[in-house]
């Protein structure tokens, strides 16, 4: 019963219309001498306030899939709809948080970086935008560094700025492409906790790409498992309910093993991929 | 077989940072003076001037190689009489016109080049065709088309500036990281606002290099062109000043003319470009 209540609070309970609808999406990209199929007829739906994880090994096309949702890439088959609208170009209604630290504009301070998309889209007046930017900078605990330039910050701080920048836009969906992968283990853990705390406050919808099973279970409310070469949906699982920080270790281990077994069931298969992390 | 001794664990209480005050060591006066780039360069300049003076006195042939001191004398004399500043001003005016126009055309060409594929081909083709062509080689044609006057000078200046700036700017645009491009497009920026807000600042180190090279090319071309066709409508520039004085065997004044070119070059490099650099690429951490 407690789990049910928590599930309702976590927003796992589905509303009738999906926020994001990915239908039979096949993605291909060209390298200099190959046409690589990154994903094959991938199908999933994301509902409001879900923390939806794309999980899979290298080469399963999870990042490519995220870029397609971001509008950087057109599917060769199938369609991607956000709130019923066909996604065909990048836009500020789907803010991206990248893995790379160079996603912040080095010529703008922390505050200007967060402010820039707010002003560039013309959705807010200068004053309202400024208030909003400072609000979200405070949320990621960077008020003291609002006037610093990105190259003076640590990796974790840069990622926090990127998250603040994404959240300040209050997009329909936050797209995160392994945002913590380049961080050290301690910082990564802290950032995961912070992200969940932010989610508790604002209930944003996030599509999160990772290759780490523990991270997927910790961050996600729902996990899409993809198999590699080309990426195909293996399963769509519910993550564990969050119970005040640490999950029940038994259940955690069981789920980890289950996912591990599913991902590596056909690991004996010859690695035919080009080695390109899509 | 040695028994491994289990060492005890150690726990310490960290000292509060307020307890040990400010940890820093002041630099010595010598270190502080030497940390200033201007001081280091000034010392080098003085050393070079002394070397010049010494060698010239050793040679003792003021007609071929006047001493630094006699060059300085001629320099101040020419400044006092007002001829040198007037000549320098004529040169700088033409230079700025040509440089400005060259940079403008370079901007137009590169923007076309990054927005269309044909534009890229055009830029690559034109730069590989015209960049190796010395601007001075176009001067006879320019004189034919634009006559004896500033028109011809501006024409050859544009030619000398355009390709260097366009090439550097374009390669700068190409080297902007894919992540940063995606960030810009994520904001919904397109076309000119995308170029102005993302590409230009991100490519600024290369653009600045292009501007510097263009500036040096422009100077060289201008002085050479003035030496070739000299005076136009009674008021020549620095090149003409040098040529004139050579004809009158006023060799210290020839050196004074060259010295002026060097001085203006040093000032632009160390004052104008340096302060742009300090305010942009250095501040942004894109260049150390």
Coordinates of C-alpha atoms in Angstrom, one line a residue:
Chain A
X1 CA 0.0 0.0 0.0
X2 CA 2.9 2.3 0.8
X3 CA 4.4 1.4 -2.5
X4 CA 1.2 2.2 -4.3
X5 CA 1.0 5.6 -2.6
X6 CA 4.6 6.3 -3.5
X7 CA 4.0 5.2 -7.1
X8 CA 1.2 7.7 -7.3
X9 CA 3.4 10.4 -5.8
X10 CA 6.2 9.5 -8.1
X11 CA 3.9 10.1 -11.0
X12 CA 4.2 6.6 -12.4
X13 CA 0.4 6.4 -12.7
X14 CA -0.2 6.9 -16.4
X15 CA -2.3 9.7 -17.8
X16 CA -4.2 8.8 -20.9
X17 CA -2.1 10.7 -23.4
X18 CA 1.7 10.1 -23.7
X19 CA 3.9 13.1 -23.7
X20 CA 6.4 11.5 -26.0
X21 CA 5.4 8.8 -28.5
X22 CA 8.1 7.0 -30.3
X23 CA 6.6 4.6 -32.9
X24 CA 8.6 2.1 -34.9
X25 CA 11.6 4.4 -35.2
X26 CA 14.5 3.2 -37.3
X27 CA 17.5 5.4 -37.3
X28 CA 20.4 5.3 -39.7
X29 CA 23.5 7.4 -40.1
X30 CA 26.3 7.4 -42.6
X31 CA 30.0 7.0 -41.8
X32 CA 32.5 7.5 -44.6
X33 CA 32.0 4.0 -45.9
X34 CA 29.1 2.4 -44.1
X35 CA 25.4 3.0 -43.6
X36 CA 24.9 2.2 -39.9
X37 CA 21.5 1.2 -38.6
X38 CA 21.6 2.5 -35.1
X39 CA 18.1 1.5 -34.0
X40 CA 15.5 -0.8 -35.6
X41 CA 11.7 -0.2 -35.1
X42 CA 12.0 1.1 -31.6
X43 CA 8.7 1.7 -29.8
X44 CA 8.1 3.4 -26.5
X45 CA 6.0 6.0 -24.8
X46 CA 6.9 8.5 -22.1
X47 CA 4.3 10.0 -19.8
X48 CA 4.4 13.3 -17.9
X49 CA 6.7 13.3 -14.9
X50 CA 8.3 10.0 -15.7
X51 CA 12.0 9.5 -15.3
X52 CA 12.4 7.4 -18.4
X53 CA 15.8 5.6 -18.9
X54 CA 17.3 4.4 -22.1
X55 CA 19.6 1.6 -21.0
X56 CA 21.9 -0.6 -23.1
X57 CA 25.5 -1.4 -23.9
X58 CA 27.6 0.6 -26.3
X59 CA 26.3 0.5 -29.8
X60 CA 22.7 0.0 -29.0
X61 CA 21.8 3.4 -30.4
X62 CA 20.6 5.0 -27.2
X63 CA 22.3 8.2 -27.7
X64 CA 21.3 8.3 -31.4
X65 CA 17.7 7.7 -30.3
X66 CA 18.0 10.6 -27.8
X67 CA 19.3 12.9 -30.6
X68 CA 16.4 11.9 -32.8
X69 CA 14.0 12.9 -30.0
X70 CA 16.0 16.1 -29.7
X71 CA 15.3 16.6 -33.4
X72 CA 18.9 16.5 -34.6
X73 CA 18.2 13.4 -36.7
X74 CA 15.3 12.3 -38.8
X75 CA 14.1 8.7 -38.5
X76 CA 14.1 6.8 -41.8
X77 CA 11.1 4.8 -40.6
X78 CA 8.4 5.5 -38.0
X79 CA 7.7 8.8 -36.3
X80 CA 8.4 10.6 -33.1
X81 CA 5.6 12.8 -31.6
X82 CA 5.9 15.2 -28.7
X83 CA 2.4 16.1 -27.4
X84 CA 1.0 14.9 -30.6
X85 CA 3.3 17.1 -32.7
X86 CA 5.8 15.5 -35.1
X87 CA 9.4 16.2 -34.0
X88 CA 11.3 17.4 -37.0
X89 CA 13.9 20.0 -35.7
X90 CA 15.7 20.8 -32.5
X91 CA 13.9 23.2 -30.2
X92 CA 13.8 24.7 -26.8
X93 CA 10.8 22.5 -25.7
X94 CA 13.3 19.7 -25.4
X95 CA 16.4 20.9 -23.6
X96 CA 19.4 18.7 -23.9
X97 CA 22.0 18.1 -21.2
X98 CA 25.1 16.6 -22.8
X99 CA 27.9 14.4 -21.4
X100 CA 30.6 16.8 -22.6
X101 CA 31.7 19.6 -20.4
X102 CA 32.0 21.9 -23.3
X103 CA 28.3 22.3 -23.7
X104 CA 28.4 25.6 -21.8
X105 CA 29.2 28.7 -23.8
X106 CA 32.7 29.6 -22.6
X107 CA 32.1 33.3 -23.3
X108 CA 29.2 33.6 -20.9
X109 CA 29.1 33.5 -17.1
X110 CA 27.1 30.8 -15.3
X111 CA 24.2 33.2 -15.0
X112 CA 24.4 34.3 -18.7
X113 CA 24.5 30.7 -19.8
X114 CA 21.3 29.9 -18.0
X115 CA 19.8 33.2 -19.1
X116 CA 20.7 33.0 -22.7
X117 CA 18.1 30.4 -23.9
X118 CA 15.4 32.1 -21.8
X119 CA 16.1 35.4 -23.7
X120 CA 16.9 33.9 -27.1
X121 CA 13.5 32.3 -27.3
X122 CA 11.8 35.5 -26.3
X123 CA 9.4 33.7 -24.0
X124 CA 10.3 35.9 -20.9
X125 CA 11.0 39.5 -20.3
X126 CA 14.5 40.3 -19.3
X127 CA 13.6 40.7 -15.6
X128 CA 11.5 37.6 -15.4
X129 CA 14.2 35.6 -17.1
X130 CA 16.8 36.9 -14.7
X131 CA 14.7 35.9 -11.7
X132 CA 14.0 32.5 -13.2
X133 CA 17.7 31.9 -14.0
X134 CA 18.8 32.8 -10.4
X135 CA 16.0 30.6 -9.0
X136 CA 17.3 27.6 -10.8
X137 CA 21.0 28.4 -10.2
X138 CA 20.1 28.5 -6.5
X139 CA 18.4 25.1 -6.9
X140 CA 21.7 23.5 -8.1
X141 CA 23.6 25.4 -5.3
X142 CA 25.6 27.6 -7.5
X143 CA 24.5 31.0 -6.4
X144 CA 28.0 31.9 -5.3
X145 CA 29.3 31.1 -8.7
X146 CA 26.7 32.9 -10.8
X147 CA 29.3 35.4 -12.2
X148 CA 32.0 32.9 -12.8
X149 CA 33.0 31.8 -16.3
X150 CA 32.7 28.1 -17.1
X151 CA 36.4 27.4 -17.4
X152 CA 36.9 28.2 -13.7
X153 CA 34.4 25.6 -12.6
X154 CA 34.9 21.8 -11.9
X155 CA 33.3 19.2 -14.1
X156 CA 30.4 18.5 -11.6
X157 CA 29.7 22.2 -11.4
X158 CA 29.5 22.6 -15.2
X159 CA 27.0 19.7 -15.4
X160 CA 25.0 21.4 -12.6
X161 CA 24.9 24.6 -14.7
X162 CA 23.8 22.6 -17.7
X163 CA 21.0 21.0 -15.7
X164 CA 20.0 24.4 -14.3
X165 CA 20.0 25.8 -17.9
X166 CA 17.8 22.9 -19.1
X167 CA 15.4 23.1 -16.2
X168 CA 15.1 26.9 -16.2
X169 CA 13.4 26.6 -19.6
X170 CA 10.9 24.3 -18.0
X171 CA 10.8 22.3 -21.2
X172 CA 8.2 19.6 -21.9
X173 CA 11.0 17.2 -21.6
X174 CA 14.6 17.2 -20.4
X175 CA 16.9 15.1 -22.5
X176 CA 20.0 13.9 -20.7
X177 CA 22.8 12.1 -22.6
X178 CA 24.9 10.3 -20.0
X179 CA 25.3 13.6 -18.2
X180 CA 27.3 12.1 -15.3
X181 CA 29.4 9.6 -17.2
X182 CA 32.5 11.9 -17.3
X183 CA 32.4 12.6 -13.6
X184 CA 34.3 10.8 -10.8
X185 CA 32.3 8.2 -8.8
X186 CA 31.8 10.4 -5.7
X187 CA 30.6 13.4 -7.7
X188 CA 28.4 11.2 -9.8
X189 CA 26.6 9.8 -6.8
X190 CA 26.1 13.2 -5.4
X191 CA 24.7 14.5 -8.7
X192 CA 22.3 11.6 -8.9
X193 CA 20.9 12.4 -5.5
X194 CA 20.7 16.1 -6.4
X195 CA 18.8 15.2 -9.6
X196 CA 16.3 13.2 -7.7
X197 CA 15.9 16.0 -5.1
X198 CA 15.2 18.4 -8.0
X199 CA 12.7 16.0 -9.4
X200 CA 10.9 15.8 -6.1
X201 CA 10.5 19.6 -6.2
X202 CA 9.5 20.2 -9.8
X203 CA 8.4 16.9 -11.2
X204 CA 10.0 17.4 -14.6
X205 CA 9.8 14.7 -17.3
X206 CA 13.2 13.4 -18.2
X207 CA 14.6 11.0 -20.8
X208 CA 17.9 9.8 -19.5
X209 CA 20.5 7.8 -21.4
X210 CA 23.0 5.7 -19.5
X211 CA 24.9 2.5 -19.8
X212 CA 25.1 1.9 -16.0
X213 CA 22.6 -0.5 -14.6
X214 CA 22.8 0.9 -11.0
X215 CA 22.4 4.4 -12.3
X216 CA 19.3 3.4 -14.3
X217 CA 17.7 1.8 -11.3
X218 CA 18.6 4.7 -9.0
X219 CA 17.5 7.5 -11.4
X220 CA 14.7 5.9 -13.3
X221 CA 11.1 5.3 -12.7
X222 CA 10.8 3.3 -15.9
X223 CA 13.7 1.6 -17.8
X224 CA 13.8 0.7 -21.5
X225 CA 16.3 -2.0 -22.3
X226 CA 17.9 -2.0 -25.7
X227 CA 20.0 -4.7 -27.4
X228 CA 22.9 -3.7 -29.6
X229 CA 23.6 -3.7 -33.3
X230 CA 21.1 -2.4 -34.2
X231 CA 19.3 -1.1 -31.1
X232 CA 16.0 -2.9 -30.5
X233 CA 13.7 -2.9 -27.5
X234 CA 14.4 -5.8 -25.3
X235 CA 12.1 -4.9 -22.4
X236 CA 10.5 -2.0 -20.7
X237 CA 10.6 -2.4 -16.9
X238 CA 9.5 -0.5 -13.9
X239 CA 12.3 0.6 -11.6
X240 CA 12.1 0.1 -7.8
X241 CA 10.0 2.5 -5.8
X242 CA 12.1 5.0 -4.0
X243 CA 12.0 4.6 -0.3
X244 CA 13.7 7.5 1.4
X245 CA 17.1 7.2 -0.3
X246 CA 18.3 3.6 -0.3
X247 CA 16.2 1.0 -2.0
X248 CA 15.7 -2.5 -0.4
X249 CA 19.1 -4.2 -1.1
X250 CA 17.5 -7.5 -1.9
X251 CA 15.1 -6.2 -4.5
X252 CA 17.9 -3.9 -5.9
X253 CA 20.2 -6.8 -6.4
X254 CA 17.5 -8.9 -7.9
X255 CA 16.6 -6.2 -10.4
X256 CA 20.2 -5.6 -11.2
X257 CA 20.7 -9.3 -11.9
X258 CA 17.6 -9.4 -14.0
X259 CA 18.6 -6.5 -16.2
X260 CA 22.1 -7.8 -16.4
X261 CA 20.9 -11.2 -17.6
X262 CA 18.6 -9.7 -20.1
X263 CA 21.3 -7.4 -21.6
X264 CA 24.0 -10.0 -21.8
X265 CA 21.8 -13.0 -22.7
X266 CA 23.2 -13.0 -26.2
X267 CA 26.6 -11.6 -25.4
X268 CA 28.2 -14.7 -27.0
X269 CA 27.0 -13.4 -30.4
X270 CA 30.0 -12.2 -32.4
X271 CA 30.6 -8.5 -32.0
X272 CA 29.8 -7.4 -35.5
X273 CA 29.5 -3.7 -34.8
X274 CA 31.7 -1.0 -36.1
X275 CA 32.6 0.0 -32.6
X276 CA 31.0 3.4 -33.1
X277 CA 29.2 4.5 -30.0
X278 CA 25.9 5.7 -31.4
Chain B
X1 CA 57.5 -15.6 4.8
X2 CA 57.0 -12.5 6.7
X3 CA 53.9 -12.0 8.8
X4 CA 52.0 -9.0 7.5
X5 CA 51.5 -6.6 10.4
X6 CA 48.0 -5.1 10.6
X7 CA 48.5 -1.4 11.0
X8 CA 45.9 0.6 13.0
X9 CA 43.5 2.9 11.2
X10 CA 44.1 6.6 11.5
X11 CA 41.4 9.2 12.1
X12 CA 42.0 12.9 12.2
X13 CA 39.8 15.9 12.7
X14 CA 40.2 18.4 9.8
X15 CA 41.1 21.9 11.0
X16 CA 38.5 24.5 10.1
X17 CA 39.7 26.6 7.3
X18 CA 39.0 29.8 9.4
X19 CA 41.7 28.6 11.8
X20 CA 44.7 29.0 9.5
X21 CA 43.9 32.3 7.9
X22 CA 45.1 33.1 4.4
X23 CA 47.7 30.8 2.9
X24 CA 49.7 32.7 0.4
X25 CA 53.2 33.9 -0.2
X26 CA 53.8 37.3 -1.6
X27 CA 55.9 37.5 -4.8
X28 CA 59.2 39.4 -4.6
X29 CA 59.5 42.7 -6.3
X30 CA 61.7 41.2 -9.1
X31 CA 59.2 38.5 -9.8
X32 CA 56.3 41.0 -10.0
X33 CA 58.2 43.2 -12.4
X34 CA 59.2 40.3 -14.6
X35 CA 55.7 38.9 -14.6
X36 CA 54.7 41.9 -16.7
X37 CA 55.0 41.0 -20.4
X38 CA 55.5 44.7 -21.4
X39 CA 58.5 45.0 -19.1
X40 CA 60.1 41.8 -20.6
X41 CA 59.5 43.0 -24.1
X42 CA 60.7 46.5 -23.3
X43 CA 64.0 45.2 -22.0
X44 CA 64.4 43.1 -25.2
X45 CA 63.8 46.2 -27.3
X46 CA 66.4 48.2 -25.4
X47 CA 68.9 45.3 -25.8
X48 CA 68.2 45.3 -29.6
X49 CA 68.6 49.1 -29.8
X50 CA 71.9 48.9 -28.0
X51 CA 73.1 46.1 -30.3
X52 CA 72.2 48.2 -33.3
X53 CA 73.9 51.3 -31.9
X54 CA 77.1 49.3 -31.1
X55 CA 77.3 47.6 -34.5
X56 CA 76.6 50.9 -36.4
X57 CA 79.4 52.6 -34.5
X58 CA 81.7 49.7 -35.2
X59 CA 80.9 49.9 -38.9
X60 CA 81.1 53.7 -39.0
X61 CA 79.3 54.1 -42.3
X62 CA 76.3 56.4 -41.7
X63 CA 75.3 56.2 -45.4
X64 CA 74.8 52.5 -45.5
X65 CA 73.9 51.8 -41.8
X66 CA 73.2 54.8 -39.6
X67 CA 73.4 54.4 -35.8
X68 CA 70.2 54.1 -33.7
X69 CA 70.9 57.5 -32.2
X70 CA 71.1 59.3 -35.6
X71 CA 67.9 57.4 -36.7
X72 CA 66.2 58.7 -33.6
X73 CA 67.4 62.2 -34.3
X74 CA 66.0 62.0 -37.9
X75 CA 62.8 60.5 -36.5
X76 CA 62.2 63.4 -34.0
X77 CA 63.1 65.9 -36.6
X78 CA 60.6 64.5 -39.1
X79 CA 58.0 64.4 -36.3
X80 CA 58.6 68.0 -35.3
X81 CA 58.4 69.3 -38.9
X82 CA 55.1 67.5 -39.2
X83 CA 55.9 65.5 -42.3
X84 CA 56.2 62.1 -40.7
X85 CA 52.9 62.3 -38.8
X86 CA 51.1 63.6 -42.0
X87 CA 52.6 60.8 -44.1
X88 CA 51.8 58.2 -41.4
X89 CA 48.2 59.4 -41.2
X90 CA 47.8 59.1 -45.0
X91 CA 49.0 55.5 -44.8
X92 CA 46.9 54.6 -41.8
X93 CA 43.8 56.1 -43.3
X94 CA 44.1 54.1 -46.5
X95 CA 45.1 51.0 -44.5
X96 CA 42.0 51.2 -42.3
X97 CA 39.8 51.6 -45.4
X98 CA 41.3 48.6 -47.1
X99 CA 41.4 46.5 -44.0
X100 CA 37.8 47.3 -43.1
X101 CA 36.5 46.5 -46.5
X102 CA 38.6 43.3 -46.7
X103 CA 37.3 42.1 -43.3
X104 CA 33.7 43.0 -44.4
X105 CA 34.0 41.0 -47.6
X106 CA 35.6 38.1 -45.7
X107 CA 32.7 38.1 -43.3
X108 CA 30.2 38.0 -46.2
X109 CA 32.1 35.2 -48.0
X110 CA 32.4 33.0 -44.9
X111 CA 28.8 33.4 -43.9
X112 CA 27.8 32.3 -47.4
X113 CA 30.3 29.5 -47.1
X114 CA 28.9 28.0 -43.8
X115 CA 25.3 28.4 -44.8
X116 CA 25.5 26.7 -48.2
X117 CA 27.6 23.9 -49.7
X118 CA 28.2 25.8 -52.9
X119 CA 29.4 28.7 -50.8
X120 CA 32.0 26.4 -49.1
X121 CA 33.2 25.2 -52.5
X122 CA 33.4 28.8 -53.7
X123 CA 35.4 29.9 -50.7
X124 CA 37.8 27.0 -50.9
X125 CA 38.3 27.5 -54.6
X126 CA 38.8 31.3 -54.4
X127 CA 41.2 31.1 -51.4
X128 CA 43.3 28.4 -53.0
X129 CA 43.4 30.5 -56.2
X130 CA 44.0 33.9 -54.9
X131 CA 45.7 33.5 -51.5
X132 CA 49.1 32.6 -53.0
X133 CA 48.9 35.6 -55.5
X134 CA 50.9 38.5 -54.1
X135 CA 48.7 41.6 -53.8
X136 CA 51.5 43.7 -55.3
X137 CA 51.2 41.7 -58.5
X138 CA 47.7 43.1 -59.0
X139 CA 48.9 46.6 -58.6
X140 CA 49.5 47.3 -62.3
X141 CA 46.0 46.1 -63.1
X142 CA 44.6 48.1 -60.3
X143 CA 46.3 51.2 -61.5
X144 CA 44.8 50.6 -64.9
X145 CA 41.3 50.1 -63.5
X146 CA 41.3 52.7 -60.7
X147 CA 44.0 55.1 -61.7
X148 CA 46.7 56.7 -59.5
X149 CA 44.9 57.1 -56.2
X150 CA 43.5 55.5 -53.1
X151 CA 41.1 53.3 -55.2
X152 CA 44.0 51.2 -56.4
X153 CA 45.5 51.0 -53.0
X154 CA 42.3 49.9 -51.3
X155 CA 41.8 47.3 -54.1
X156 CA 45.1 45.6 -53.4
X157 CA 44.6 45.9 -49.7
X158 CA 41.3 44.1 -49.9
X159 CA 43.0 41.4 -51.9
X160 CA 45.7 41.0 -49.3
X161 CA 43.3 40.9 -46.3
X162 CA 40.3 39.1 -47.7
X163 CA 41.7 35.6 -48.2
X164 CA 43.7 35.3 -45.0
X165 CA 40.8 36.4 -42.9
X166 CA 38.3 34.3 -44.7
X167 CA 40.4 31.2 -44.6
X168 CA 41.0 31.5 -40.8
X169 CA 37.4 32.4 -40.0
X170 CA 36.2 29.5 -42.0
X171 CA 38.5 27.0 -40.5
X172 CA 37.5 28.4 -37.1
X173 CA 33.8 27.8 -37.8
X174 CA 34.6 24.3 -38.9
X175 CA 36.4 23.5 -35.7
X176 CA 33.5 24.5 -33.4
X177 CA 32.7 21.4 -31.4
X178 CA 29.6 19.5 -32.4
X179 CA 28.2 19.7 -28.8
X180 CA 28.3 23.5 -28.9
X181 CA 26.6 23.5 -32.3
X182 CA 23.8 21.3 -30.9
X183 CA 23.5 23.5 -27.9
X184 CA 22.9 26.5 -30.2
X185 CA 20.3 24.7 -32.3
X186 CA 18.7 23.4 -29.1
X187 CA 17.9 27.0 -28.2
X188 CA 16.1 27.3 -31.6
X189 CA 18.8 29.6 -33.1
X190 CA 19.0 29.5 -36.9
X191 CA 20.6 31.5 -39.6
X192 CA 22.4 34.8 -38.8
X193 CA 21.5 34.7 -35.0
X194 CA 23.1 31.2 -34.9
X195 CA 26.2 32.5 -36.6
X196 CA 26.4 35.6 -34.4
X197 CA 25.6 34.1 -31.1
X198 CA 27.3 30.7 -31.3
X199 CA 29.7 30.3 -34.2
X200 CA 31.5 33.7 -34.1
X201 CA 32.3 33.6 -30.3
X202 CA 33.2 29.9 -30.5
X203 CA 35.5 30.4 -33.4
X204 CA 36.9 33.6 -32.0
X205 CA 40.5 32.4 -31.4
X206 CA 40.8 31.6 -35.2
X207 CA 39.0 34.7 -36.2
X208 CA 41.4 36.8 -34.2
X209 CA 44.4 35.0 -35.7
X210 CA 43.0 35.8 -39.1
X211 CA 42.5 39.4 -38.3
X212 CA 46.1 39.7 -37.0
X213 CA 47.5 38.0 -40.1
X214 CA 45.3 40.2 -42.3
X215 CA 46.6 43.3 -40.5
X216 CA 50.2 42.4 -41.1
X217 CA 49.5 41.5 -44.8
X218 CA 47.8 44.8 -45.2
X219 CA 50.7 46.8 -43.9
X220 CA 53.2 45.0 -46.0
X221 CA 51.1 45.4 -49.2
X222 CA 50.5 49.1 -48.5
X223 CA 54.1 50.1 -47.9
X224 CA 55.2 48.1 -51.0
X225 CA 52.5 49.6 -53.1
X226 CA 53.4 53.1 -52.0
X227 CA 57.0 52.4 -52.8
X228 CA 56.0 51.4 -56.3
X229 CA 53.8 54.2 -57.4
X230 CA 54.6 56.6 -54.7
X231 CA 52.7 59.8 -54.5
X232 CA 49.1 60.4 -55.3
X233 CA 47.5 63.8 -55.5
X234 CA 50.5 65.4 -53.7
X235 CA 50.2 63.6 -50.4
X236 CA 52.1 60.3 -50.2
X237 CA 52.2 57.9 -47.3
X238 CA 55.0 56.3 -45.4
X239 CA 56.2 54.2 -48.3
X240 CA 56.6 57.4 -50.3
X241 CA 58.4 59.0 -47.4
X242 CA 60.9 56.2 -47.4
X243 CA 61.4 56.3 -51.2
X244 CA 61.8 60.0 -51.3
X245 CA 64.4 60.1 -48.6
X246 CA 66.3 57.2 -50.2
X247 CA 66.5 59.3 -53.4
X248 CA 67.9 62.2 -51.4
X249 CA 70.3 59.8 -49.6
X250 CA 68.8 60.8 -46.2
X251 CA 69.4 57.3 -44.9
X252 CA 68.7 58.0 -41.2
X253 CA 65.2 59.3 -42.4
X254 CA 64.7 56.1 -44.4
X255 CA 65.3 54.2 -41.2
X256 CA 63.0 56.6 -39.4
X257 CA 60.2 55.7 -41.9
X258 CA 60.8 52.0 -41.3
X259 CA 60.9 52.6 -37.6
X260 CA 57.5 54.3 -37.8
X261 CA 56.0 51.3 -39.6
X262 CA 57.4 49.1 -36.9
X263 CA 56.1 51.3 -34.1
X264 CA 52.6 51.4 -35.5
X265 CA 52.7 47.6 -35.9
X266 CA 53.9 47.1 -32.4
X267 CA 51.2 49.4 -31.0
X268 CA 48.4 47.7 -32.9
X269 CA 49.6 44.2 -31.9
X270 CA 50.3 45.0 -28.3
X271 CA 47.6 47.5 -27.5
X272 CA 44.6 46.8 -29.8
X273 CA 44.9 43.0 -30.4
X274 CA 46.2 42.2 -27.0
X275 CA 43.4 44.0 -25.2
X276 CA 40.8 42.3 -27.5
X277 CA 42.5 39.0 -26.6
X278 CA 42.5 39.7 -22.9
X279 CA 38.8 40.6 -22.9
X280 CA 37.7 37.7 -25.0
X281 CA 39.5 34.4 -25.6
X282 CA 41.8 34.6 -22.5
X283 CA 38.9 35.6 -20.2
X284 CA 36.8 32.8 -21.6
X285 CA 39.6 30.3 -21.0
X286 CA 39.8 29.4 -24.7
X287 CA 43.5 30.4 -24.9
X288 CA 46.1 30.5 -22.2

